mmCIF file of C-alpha atoms in Angstrom:
data_model
loop_
_atom_site.group_PDB
_atom_site.id
_atom_site.type_symbol
_atom_site.label_atom_id
_atom_site.label_comp_id
_atom_site.label_asym_id
_atom_site.label_seq_id
_atom_site.Cartn_x
_atom_site.Cartn_y
_atom_site.Cartn_z
ATOM 1 C CA MET K 180 1.672 -15.387 32.007
ATOM 2 C CA SER K 181 0.471 -11.854 30.240
ATOM 3 C CA LEU K 182 -2.081 -12.059 28.123
ATOM 4 C CA SER K 183 -1.000 -10.713 24.083
ATOM 5 C CA LYS K 184 -1.962 -6.598 22.888
ATOM 6 C CA GLU K 185 -4.074 -8.494 20.416
ATOM 7 C CA SER K 186 -6.068 -10.059 23.587
ATOM 8 C CA LYS K 187 -5.999 -7.195 26.260
ATOM 9 C CA ASP K 188 -6.710 -4.324 23.234
ATOM 10 C CA PHE K 189 -9.944 -7.244 22.343
ATOM 11 C CA LEU K 190 -11.308 -7.650 25.701
ATOM 12 C CA GLY K 191 -10.682 -3.601 26.287
ATOM 13 C CA ASN K 192 -13.194 -3.053 22.759
ATOM 14 C CA LEU K 193 -15.302 -5.879 23.732
ATOM 15 C CA ARG K 194 -16.191 -4.441 27.142
ATOM 16 C CA ILE K 195 -16.219 -0.676 25.943
ATOM 17 C CA TYR K 196 -19.331 -2.371 22.644
ATOM 18 C CA LEU K 197 -21.234 -3.294 25.340
ATOM 19 C CA ILE K 198 -21.432 -1.190 27.957
ATOM 20 C CA SER K 199 -21.937 1.268 24.974
ATOM 21 C CA SER K 200 -24.881 -1.100 23.541
ATOM 22 C CA GLY K 201 -26.809 -0.615 26.452
ATOM 23 C CA LYS K 202 -25.617 -3.529 28.634
ATOM 24 C CA ASN K 203 -25.685 -4.665 32.671
ATOM 25 C CA GLU K 204 -22.241 -3.138 33.517
ATOM 26 C CA GLN K 205 -21.650 -6.326 36.095
ATOM 27 C CA GLU K 206 -22.531 -9.010 33.995
ATOM 28 C CA VAL K 207 -20.490 -7.515 30.761
ATOM 29 C CA ASP K 208 -17.742 -7.411 33.528
ATOM 30 C CA GLU K 209 -18.731 -11.068 33.900
ATOM 31 C CA ILE K 210 -18.499 -11.365 30.191
ATOM 32 C CA VAL K 211 -15.456 -10.262 29.626
ATOM 33 C CA GLY K 212 -12.998 -11.899 32.627
ATOM 34 C CA GLU K 213 -14.809 -15.790 32.233
ATOM 35 C CA LEU K 214 -12.881 -15.138 28.507
ATOM 36 C CA GLU K 215 -9.696 -13.319 29.580
ATOM 37 C CA ASP K 216 -9.471 -16.476 31.793
ATOM 38 C CA HIS K 217 -10.108 -18.432 28.251
ATOM 39 C CA LEU K 218 -7.738 -16.924 26.678
ATOM 40 C CA VAL K 219 -4.847 -16.975 29.223
ATOM 41 C CA GLU K 220 -4.299 -21.370 28.537
ATOM 42 C CA THR K 221 -5.935 -20.826 24.757
ATOM 43 C CA GLU K 222 -2.266 -18.602 24.748
ATOM 44 C CA LYS K 223 -0.032 -20.806 26.017
ATOM 45 C CA ARG K 224 -0.861 -23.573 23.235
ATOM 46 C CA GLY K 225 -0.195 -20.441 20.941
ATOM 47 C CA LYS K 226 -4.289 -19.759 19.522
ATOM 48 C CA SER K 227 -4.715 -16.628 18.745
ATOM 49 C CA VAL K 228 -8.094 -14.803 19.432
ATOM 50 C CA SER K 229 -9.777 -15.588 16.367
ATOM 51 C CA GLU K 230 -9.550 -18.613 16.355
ATOM 52 C CA VAL K 231 -10.404 -18.907 20.306
ATOM 53 C CA THR K 232 -13.884 -16.649 19.018
ATOM 54 C CA GLY K 233 -14.351 -18.461 15.460
ATOM 55 C CA LEU K 234 -15.031 -15.310 14.738
ATOM 56 C CA THR K 235 -13.599 -11.561 13.313
ATOM 57 C CA PRO K 236 -13.978 -9.728 16.374
ATOM 58 C CA ARG K 237 -16.509 -7.617 15.863
ATOM 59 C CA GLN K 238 -19.061 -10.331 14.869
ATOM 60 C CA TYR K 239 -17.788 -11.607 18.322
ATOM 61 C CA MET K 240 -18.835 -8.446 19.701
ATOM 62 C CA ASN K 241 -22.207 -8.357 17.977
ATOM 63 C CA GLN K 242 -22.911 -11.866 18.673
ATOM 64 C CA ILE K 243 -22.506 -11.042 22.200
ATOM 65 C CA SER K 244 -25.186 -8.454 22.549
ATOM 66 C CA ALA K 245 -27.531 -9.890 20.624
ATOM 67 C CA GLU K 246 -27.378 -13.087 23.143
ATOM 68 C CA MET K 247 -27.483 -9.917 26.510
ATOM 69 C CA PRO K 248 -30.697 -8.395 27.486
ATOM 70 C CA ILE K 249 -30.708 -4.399 27.029
ATOM 71 C CA ASP K 250 -30.387 -2.822 30.712
ATOM 72 C CA TYR K 251 -33.024 -0.018 30.708
ATOM 73 C CA LYS K 252 -32.639 0.393 34.108
ATOM 74 C CA SER K 253 -28.597 0.895 34.065
ATOM 75 C CA ILE K 254 -29.208 3.952 30.662
ATOM 76 C CA PHE K 255 -32.544 5.424 32.833
ATOM 77 C CA GLU K 256 -30.267 6.111 35.404
ATOM 78 C CA TYR K 257 -26.987 7.588 33.993
ATOM 79 C CA ILE K 258 -29.314 9.710 31.343
ATOM 80 C CA VAL K 259 -30.771 11.690 34.620
ATOM 81 C CA MET K 260 -27.683 11.391 36.192
ATOM 82 C CA VAL K 261 -25.724 13.010 33.427
ATOM 83 C CA LEU K 262 -28.807 15.182 32.725
ATOM 84 C CA VAL K 263 -28.310 16.304 36.452
ATOM 85 C CA GLY K 264 -25.076 16.488 37.049
ATOM 86 C CA ALA K 265 -24.793 18.721 33.470
ATOM 87 C CA PHE K 266 -27.308 21.117 35.310
ATOM 88 C CA SER K 267 -25.865 21.207 38.649
ATOM 89 C CA PHE K 268 -22.139 23.090 36.945
ATOM 90 C CA ILE K 269 -24.225 24.830 35.600
ATOM 91 C CA ILE K 270 -26.697 25.964 37.494
ATOM 92 C CA LEU K 271 -23.576 26.173 39.970
ATOM 93 C CA GLY K 272 -21.433 28.423 38.057
ATOM 94 C CA ASP K 273 -23.860 30.859 37.532
ATOM 95 C CA ALA K 274 -25.285 31.108 41.400
ATOM 96 C CA LEU K 275 -22.220 32.117 42.107
ATOM 97 C CA SER K 276 -21.522 34.627 39.304
ATOM 98 C CA GLY K 277 -24.950 36.375 40.362
ATOM 99 C CA ASP K 278 -26.374 34.931 36.971
ATOM 100 C CA LEU K 279 -29.163 32.592 36.674
ATOM 101 C CA SER K 280 -31.517 33.422 33.951
ATOM 102 C CA TYR K 281 -32.424 31.078 31.797
ATOM 103 C CA SER K 282 -33.983 31.694 28.111
ATOM 104 C CA VAL K 283 -37.255 28.892 27.356
ATOM 105 C CA PHE K 284 -33.825 27.912 24.499
ATOM 106 C CA GLU K 285 -31.686 27.000 27.146
ATOM 107 C CA LEU K 286 -34.346 25.367 29.158
ATOM 108 C CA ILE K 287 -35.407 22.539 26.509
ATOM 109 C CA GLY K 288 -32.057 23.035 24.152
ATOM 110 C CA TYR K 289 -29.745 22.367 27.834
ATOM 111 C CA PRO K 290 -31.452 18.047 28.223
ATOM 112 C CA LEU K 291 -32.450 18.157 24.652
ATOM 113 C CA VAL K 292 -27.824 18.582 23.257
ATOM 114 C CA MET K 293 -26.787 16.259 26.829
ATOM 115 C CA ILE K 294 -28.851 13.573 25.653
ATOM 116 C CA GLY K 295 -27.974 13.619 22.322
ATOM 117 C CA PHE K 296 -23.982 14.034 23.197
ATOM 118 C CA LEU K 297 -24.792 10.443 25.123
ATOM 119 C CA LEU K 298 -26.733 8.690 22.510
ATOM 120 C CA CYS K 299 -23.833 10.600 20.230
ATOM 121 C CA THR K 300 -21.380 9.182 22.183
ATOM 122 C CA ALA K 301 -22.155 5.516 22.333
ATOM 123 C CA ALA K 302 -22.668 5.051 19.195
ATOM 124 C CA VAL K 303 -19.076 6.444 18.491
ATOM 125 C CA PHE K 304 -17.407 3.697 21.790
ATOM 126 C CA LYS K 305 -19.146 0.890 20.087
ATOM 127 C CA TYR K 306 -17.813 2.084 15.917
ATOM 128 C CA VAL K 307 -14.930 2.526 17.244
ATOM 129 C CA SER K 308 -14.443 -0.392 19.675
ATOM 130 C CA SER K 309 -15.599 -2.757 16.496
ATOM 131 C CA HIS K 310 -13.571 -0.996 13.934
ATOM 132 C CA PRO K 311 -9.856 -1.012 12.388
ATOM 133 C CA VAL K 312 -9.337 2.757 13.545
ATOM 134 C CA SER K 313 -6.483 5.236 12.851
ATOM 135 C CA LYS K 314 -5.418 7.750 15.970
ATOM 136 C CA ALA K 315 -5.834 10.151 14.194
ATOM 137 C CA ARG K 316 -9.763 9.219 13.342
ATOM 138 C CA GLU K 317 -9.497 8.245 16.920
ATOM 139 C CA TRP K 318 -9.008 11.545 17.658
ATOM 140 C CA THR K 319 -11.021 13.157 15.224
ATOM 141 C CA LEU K 320 -14.408 11.804 15.827
ATOM 142 C CA PHE K 321 -13.908 12.929 19.437
ATOM 143 C CA SER K 322 -13.151 16.268 18.181
ATOM 144 C CA ILE K 323 -15.991 16.240 16.868
ATOM 145 C CA LEU K 324 -18.115 14.002 19.648
ATOM 146 C CA GLY K 325 -16.937 17.200 21.652
ATOM 147 C CA GLY K 326 -17.036 20.099 20.278
ATOM 148 C CA VAL K 327 -20.760 19.616 18.911
ATOM 149 C CA PRO K 328 -22.594 20.053 21.922
ATOM 150 C CA ILE K 329 -20.084 23.465 23.005
ATOM 151 C CA LEU K 330 -21.034 24.528 19.914
ATOM 152 C CA LEU K 331 -24.532 23.909 20.813
ATOM 153 C CA PHE K 332 -24.787 25.280 23.889
ATOM 154 C CA MET K 333 -23.227 28.688 22.389
ATOM 155 C CA GLY K 334 -25.910 28.750 19.807
ATOM 156 C CA LEU K 335 -28.122 28.151 22.779
ATOM 157 C CA PHE K 336 -27.089 31.057 25.080
ATOM 158 C CA PHE K 337 -26.954 33.181 21.869
ATOM 159 C CA LEU K 338 -30.438 32.857 20.702
ATOM 160 C CA GLY K 339 -31.549 33.389 24.214
ATOM 161 C CA GLN K 340 -29.260 36.446 24.246
ATOM 162 C CA ASN K 341 -30.700 38.154 21.080
ATOM 163 C CA VAL K 342 -34.288 36.439 20.687
ATOM 164 C CA GLU K 343 -37.039 37.637 23.101
ATOM 165 C CA ALA K 344 -38.443 34.165 24.788
ATOM 166 C CA PRO K 345 -39.929 33.030 28.475
ATOM 167 C CA THR K 346 -36.917 33.609 30.776
ATOM 168 C CA VAL K 347 -36.390 32.520 34.295
ATOM 169 C CA VAL K 348 -34.847 34.363 37.260
ATOM 170 C CA MET K 349 -33.684 33.575 40.785
ATOM 171 C CA GLU K 350 -32.812 35.676 42.470
ATOM 172 C CA GLY K 351 -32.243 36.020 46.600
ATOM 173 C CA ILE K 352 -33.866 33.464 48.324
ATOM 174 C CA GLY K 353 -34.312 31.660 44.682
ATOM 175 C CA ARG K 354 -30.449 32.217 43.900
ATOM 176 C CA LEU K 355 -29.322 30.686 46.932
ATOM 177 C CA PHE K 356 -32.001 28.163 46.698
ATOM 178 C CA ALA K 357 -30.284 26.906 44.022
ATOM 179 C CA LEU K 358 -27.073 26.611 45.255
ATOM 180 C CA ILE K 359 -27.617 24.564 47.267
ATOM 181 C CA LEU K 360 -29.226 21.745 45.170
ATOM 182 C CA ALA K 361 -26.742 22.343 42.781
ATOM 183 C CA PHE K 362 -24.157 21.033 45.424
ATOM 184 C CA ALA K 363 -26.230 18.693 46.908
ATOM 185 C CA ALA K 364 -26.556 17.253 43.185
ATOM 186 C CA ILE K 365 -23.481 17.193 42.910
ATOM 187 C CA ILE K 366 -22.551 14.796 45.607
ATOM 188 C CA ALA K 367 -25.232 12.743 45.219
ATOM 189 C CA VAL K 368 -23.625 12.130 41.813
ATOM 190 C CA SER K 369 -20.150 11.518 43.277
ATOM 191 C CA LEU K 370 -22.060 8.921 45.395
ATOM 192 C CA TRP K 371 -23.572 7.364 42.768
ATOM 193 C CA SER K 372 -21.014 7.038 39.901
ATOM 194 C CA LYS K 373 -18.362 6.671 43.187
ATOM 195 C CA THR K 374 -15.897 9.023 42.554
ATOM 196 C CA TRP K 375 -14.924 12.505 43.827
ATOM 197 C CA ILE K 376 -14.500 13.192 40.259
ATOM 198 C CA MET K 377 -17.971 15.932 39.955
ATOM 199 C CA ILE K 378 -16.903 17.409 43.450
ATOM 200 C CA ILE K 379 -12.869 17.831 42.130
ATOM 201 C CA LEU K 380 -14.733 19.288 38.960
ATOM 202 C CA ALA K 381 -16.902 21.643 40.073
ATOM 203 C CA ILE K 382 -13.761 23.333 42.900
ATOM 204 C CA LEU K 383 -11.371 23.480 39.967
ATOM 205 C CA VAL K 384 -13.793 25.358 37.925
ATOM 206 C CA ASN K 385 -15.084 27.443 40.920
ATOM 207 C CA GLY K 386 -12.828 27.926 42.803
ATOM 208 C CA PRO K 387 -9.975 30.257 41.155
ATOM 209 C CA GLN K 388 -12.644 31.796 39.220
ATOM 210 C CA LEU K 389 -14.541 33.118 42.214
ATOM 211 C CA LEU K 390 -11.321 33.936 44.046
ATOM 212 C CA ILE K 391 -10.296 35.860 41.139
ATOM 213 C CA GLN K 392 -13.272 37.889 41.058
ATOM 214 C CA GLN K 393 -12.875 38.869 44.301
ATOM 215 C CA SER K 394 -9.610 40.624 44.213
ATOM 216 C CA SER K 395 -8.383 43.317 43.835
ATOM 217 C CA PHE K 396 -7.222 43.260 39.851
ATOM 218 C CA PRO K 397 -8.327 45.478 37.552
ATOM 219 C CA GLU K 398 -11.143 43.526 35.538
ATOM 220 C CA GLU K 399 -8.914 43.417 32.436
ATOM 221 C CA THR K 400 -6.562 41.384 34.071
ATOM 222 C CA LYS K 401 -9.368 39.439 35.773
ATOM 223 C CA LEU K 402 -10.751 38.488 32.652
ATOM 224 C CA ILE K 403 -7.089 37.073 31.464
ATOM 225 C CA LEU K 404 -6.851 35.146 34.374
ATOM 226 C CA THR K 405 -9.941 33.580 34.763
ATOM 227 C CA GLY K 406 -9.988 32.427 31.226
ATOM 228 C CA LEU K 407 -6.575 31.177 31.832
ATOM 229 C CA SER K 408 -8.044 28.936 35.296
ATOM 230 C CA LEU K 409 -10.044 26.686 33.766
ATOM 231 C CA PRO K 410 -8.040 25.569 31.368
ATOM 232 C CA VAL K 411 -4.455 25.115 33.511
ATOM 233 C CA PHE K 412 -6.261 23.562 36.510
ATOM 234 C CA VAL K 413 -8.621 21.247 34.659
ATOM 235 C CA GLY K 414 -6.393 20.332 32.320
ATOM 236 C CA GLY K 415 -3.875 19.874 34.597
ATOM 237 C CA TYR K 416 -5.836 17.969 36.820
ATOM 238 C CA PHE K 417 -6.109 15.388 33.800
ATOM 239 C CA LEU K 418 -3.165 15.626 32.823
ATOM 240 C CA LEU K 419 -2.427 14.113 36.225
ATOM 241 C CA LEU K 420 -4.723 11.067 35.877
ATOM 242 C CA PHE K 421 -3.424 10.488 32.881
ATOM 243 C CA VAL K 422 -0.033 9.617 34.451
ATOM 244 C CA LYS K 423 -1.180 7.935 37.284
ATOM 245 C CA GLU K 424 -3.382 5.637 34.306
ATOM 246 C CA LYS K 425 0.296 5.409 32.874
ATOM 247 C CA LYS K 426 2.277 4.411 36.035
ATOM 248 C CA LYS K 427 -0.530 2.146 37.170
ATOM 249 C CA GLU K 428 -0.605 0.546 33.665
ATOM 250 C CA LYS K 429 3.401 0.223 33.860
ATOM 251 C CA HIS K 430 3.695 -1.247 37.374
ATOM 252 C CA ALA K 431 1.004 -3.928 36.749
ATOM 253 C CA GLY K 432 1.253 -7.835 37.451
ATOM 254 C CA PRO K 433 1.438 -9.715 34.089
ATOM 255 C CA VAL K 434 -1.604 -12.086 33.868
ATOM 256 C CA THR K 435 -1.048 -15.049 35.753
#
């Protein structure tokens, strides 16, 4: 018997809520798996999610979350890996373009923005998974979540370019070392997360840009092609992932 849409949504939201609350992912999967088996049996008897839990979805999520310890080790690992991955992307792109210089604003501001982004991401996911939110509001929240860090990064870059401050510049051997370190960090993060997405994005973001810069096109054409390459290649990749995920959902067998 296949689970109802209400139960599937509830289980998905419960998993997101617990992980966003800093709970251990393996323990979360075990709890969600046990609850899924229970819901399959109770739905055969015509019971709904609220009848099984005896609470509203939000109350049940809060109750389960309160009973589970916070996994500080995993939280620390995620923060470190996200910071390492983000800095590796920035350094890789700058090293390939030959501009490895960072003001004190950027060196201090980038980590603070990334940590703030992680905290806000967890808060938004907790809110969306535990409240009835329309698609329009959901898209608005995620757009703000994605847009604010970009604006802050642009602000830090502007400060670094227009306000006098101590600057770290890497050239020659320093640039080569930074390039190798960035590659190694991206590979390490990919191995830790058990996914190729970091490596693929590094190639899609920097590969076309590097080829365009080495071409014999006029500078104006290079700028246009560089501006188009990012949304075309990266956007195309995420569209491909989206289509594959939809096909997987469509062909997924019923829960028995």
